[in-house]
């Protein structure tokens, strides 16, 4: 069965992921506070507050976070495809920034929200 759910989770002071892993789904990571460094076997990517990182499905990676960092992870439905094949930073419009901030503060709860 194909997973078509949109899942949004928030992390605070998330521990570092020492092991390289991958996911069967594409996900976006929005940095609210702190810093995240994503590593692949080929490069590393530093993301600061206001950054939206795209991690394509089946992309081996690991992540390190500064203490007291806050992230939102948006898991996209399995049938969603951005035609991106490596981890990258996406350009963020003010509207997208506002949505992530509303979701993070729990002032707006999309109907497909899952914690």
PDB file of C-alpha atoms in Angstrom, residues 9-82:
ATOM      1  CA  UNK A   9       7.396  16.483  13.122  1.00  0.00           C
ATOM      2  CA  UNK A  10       9.368  18.924  15.249  1.00  0.00           C
ATOM      3  CA  UNK A  11      12.674  18.222  16.932  1.00  0.00           C
ATOM      4  CA  UNK A  12      14.390  20.156  19.700  1.00  0.00           C
ATOM      5  CA  UNK A  13      17.998  19.417  20.643  1.00  0.00           C
ATOM      6  CA  UNK A  14      17.846  16.324  18.501  1.00  0.00           C
ATOM      7  CA  UNK A  15      20.797  14.033  19.058  1.00  0.00           C
ATOM      8  CA  UNK A  16      23.230  13.506  16.240  1.00  0.00           C
ATOM      9  CA  UNK A  17      22.710  10.577  13.935  1.00  0.00           C
ATOM     10  CA  UNK A  18      26.084   8.850  13.837  1.00  0.00           C
ATOM     11  CA  UNK A  19      25.071   6.119  11.407  1.00  0.00           C
ATOM     12  CA  UNK A  20      24.460   6.756   7.745  1.00  0.00           C
ATOM     13  CA  UNK A  21      20.879   5.856   6.878  1.00  0.00           C
ATOM     14  CA  UNK A  22      18.272   6.516   4.199  1.00  0.00           C
ATOM     15  CA  UNK A  23      14.501   6.805   3.976  1.00  0.00           C
ATOM     16  CA  UNK A  24      12.051   5.431   1.428  1.00  0.00           C
ATOM     17  CA  UNK A  25      10.427   8.872   1.212  1.00  0.00           C
ATOM     18  CA  UNK A  26      11.491  12.389   0.279  1.00  0.00           C
ATOM     19  CA  UNK A  27      11.587  14.787   3.203  1.00  0.00           C
ATOM     20  CA  UNK A  28      12.211  18.454   3.841  1.00  0.00           C
ATOM     21  CA  UNK A  29      13.965  19.797   6.937  1.00  0.00           C
ATOM     22  CA  UNK A  30      13.299  23.380   7.999  1.00  0.00           C
ATOM     23  CA  UNK A  31      15.727  24.867  10.534  1.00  0.00           C
ATOM     24  CA  UNK A  32      13.963  27.134  13.062  1.00  0.00           C
ATOM     25  CA  UNK A  33      16.867  27.614  15.481  1.00  0.00           C
ATOM     26  CA  UNK A  34      20.438  26.386  15.760  1.00  0.00           C
ATOM     27  CA  UNK A  35      22.323  24.533  13.085  1.00  0.00           C
ATOM     28  CA  UNK A  36      22.254  21.222  11.236  1.00  0.00           C
ATOM     29  CA  UNK A  37      25.019  19.579   9.237  1.00  0.00           C
ATOM     30  CA  UNK A  38      23.964  16.843   6.819  1.00  0.00           C
ATOM     31  CA  UNK A  39      26.623  14.458   5.546  1.00  0.00           C
ATOM     32  CA  UNK A  40      26.595  12.174   2.543  1.00  0.00           C
ATOM     33  CA  UNK A  41      29.426  10.012   1.286  1.00  0.00           C
ATOM     34  CA  UNK A  42      30.387  12.850  -1.088  1.00  0.00           C
ATOM     35  CA  UNK A  43      29.861  16.137   0.770  1.00  0.00           C
ATOM     36  CA  UNK A  44      28.445  17.979   3.780  1.00  0.00           C
ATOM     37  CA  UNK A  45      25.813  20.682   3.914  1.00  0.00           C
ATOM     38  CA  UNK A  46      25.459  23.292   6.671  1.00  0.00           C
ATOM     39  CA  UNK A  47      21.949  24.621   7.276  1.00  0.00           C
ATOM     40  CA  UNK A  48      21.155  27.626   9.460  1.00  0.00           C
ATOM     41  CA  UNK A  49      17.853  29.129  10.685  1.00  0.00           C
ATOM     42  CA  UNK A  50      15.439  29.790   7.825  1.00  0.00           C
ATOM     43  CA  UNK A  51      16.994  27.084   5.647  1.00  0.00           C
ATOM     44  CA  UNK A  52      14.882  24.426   3.910  1.00  0.00           C
ATOM     45  CA  UNK A  53      16.836  21.279   3.045  1.00  0.00           C
ATOM     46  CA  UNK A  54      15.552  18.639   0.627  1.00  0.00           C
ATOM     47  CA  UNK A  55      16.597  15.039   1.287  1.00  0.00           C
ATOM     48  CA  UNK A  56      15.513  12.826  -1.628  1.00  0.00           C
ATOM     49  CA  UNK A  57      14.251   9.312  -0.982  1.00  0.00           C
ATOM     50  CA  UNK A  58      16.880   6.576  -0.709  1.00  0.00           C
ATOM     51  CA  UNK A  59      19.723   9.089  -0.249  1.00  0.00           C
ATOM     52  CA  UNK A  60      22.281   7.826   2.298  1.00  0.00           C
ATOM     53  CA  UNK A  61      22.990  10.561   4.871  1.00  0.00           C
ATOM     54  CA  UNK A  62      23.559  11.384   8.523  1.00  0.00           C
ATOM     55  CA  UNK A  63      22.932  14.574  10.497  1.00  0.00           C
ATOM     56  CA  UNK A  64      24.569  16.483  13.341  1.00  0.00           C
ATOM     57  CA  UNK A  65      22.741  19.200  15.300  1.00  0.00           C
ATOM     58  CA  UNK A  66      23.878  21.922  17.660  1.00  0.00           C
ATOM     59  CA  UNK A  67      22.434  21.628  21.142  1.00  0.00           C
ATOM     60  CA  UNK A  68      19.069  23.393  21.484  1.00  0.00           C
ATOM     61  CA  UNK A  69      18.453  23.356  17.744  1.00  0.00           C
ATOM     62  CA  UNK A  70      14.871  23.246  16.499  1.00  0.00           C
ATOM     63  CA  UNK A  71      13.901  21.555  13.244  1.00  0.00           C
ATOM     64  CA  UNK A  72      10.711  20.632  11.450  1.00  0.00           C
ATOM     65  CA  UNK A  73      10.770  17.528   9.311  1.00  0.00           C
ATOM     66  CA  UNK A  74       8.148  17.329   6.582  1.00  0.00           C
ATOM     67  CA  UNK A  75       7.780  13.822   5.194  1.00  0.00           C
ATOM     68  CA  UNK A  76       6.181  14.004   1.781  1.00  0.00           C
ATOM     69  CA  UNK A  77       3.828  11.362   0.357  1.00  0.00           C
ATOM     70  CA  UNK A  78       5.523   8.500  -1.466  1.00  0.00           C
ATOM     71  CA  UNK A  79       3.988   9.544  -4.786  1.00  0.00           C
ATOM     72  CA  UNK A  80       5.492  13.060  -4.501  1.00  0.00           C
ATOM     73  CA  UNK A  81       8.538  13.664  -6.699  1.00  0.00           C
ATOM     74  CA  UNK A  82      10.610  16.854  -7.013  1.00  0.00           C
TER      75      UNK A  82
END
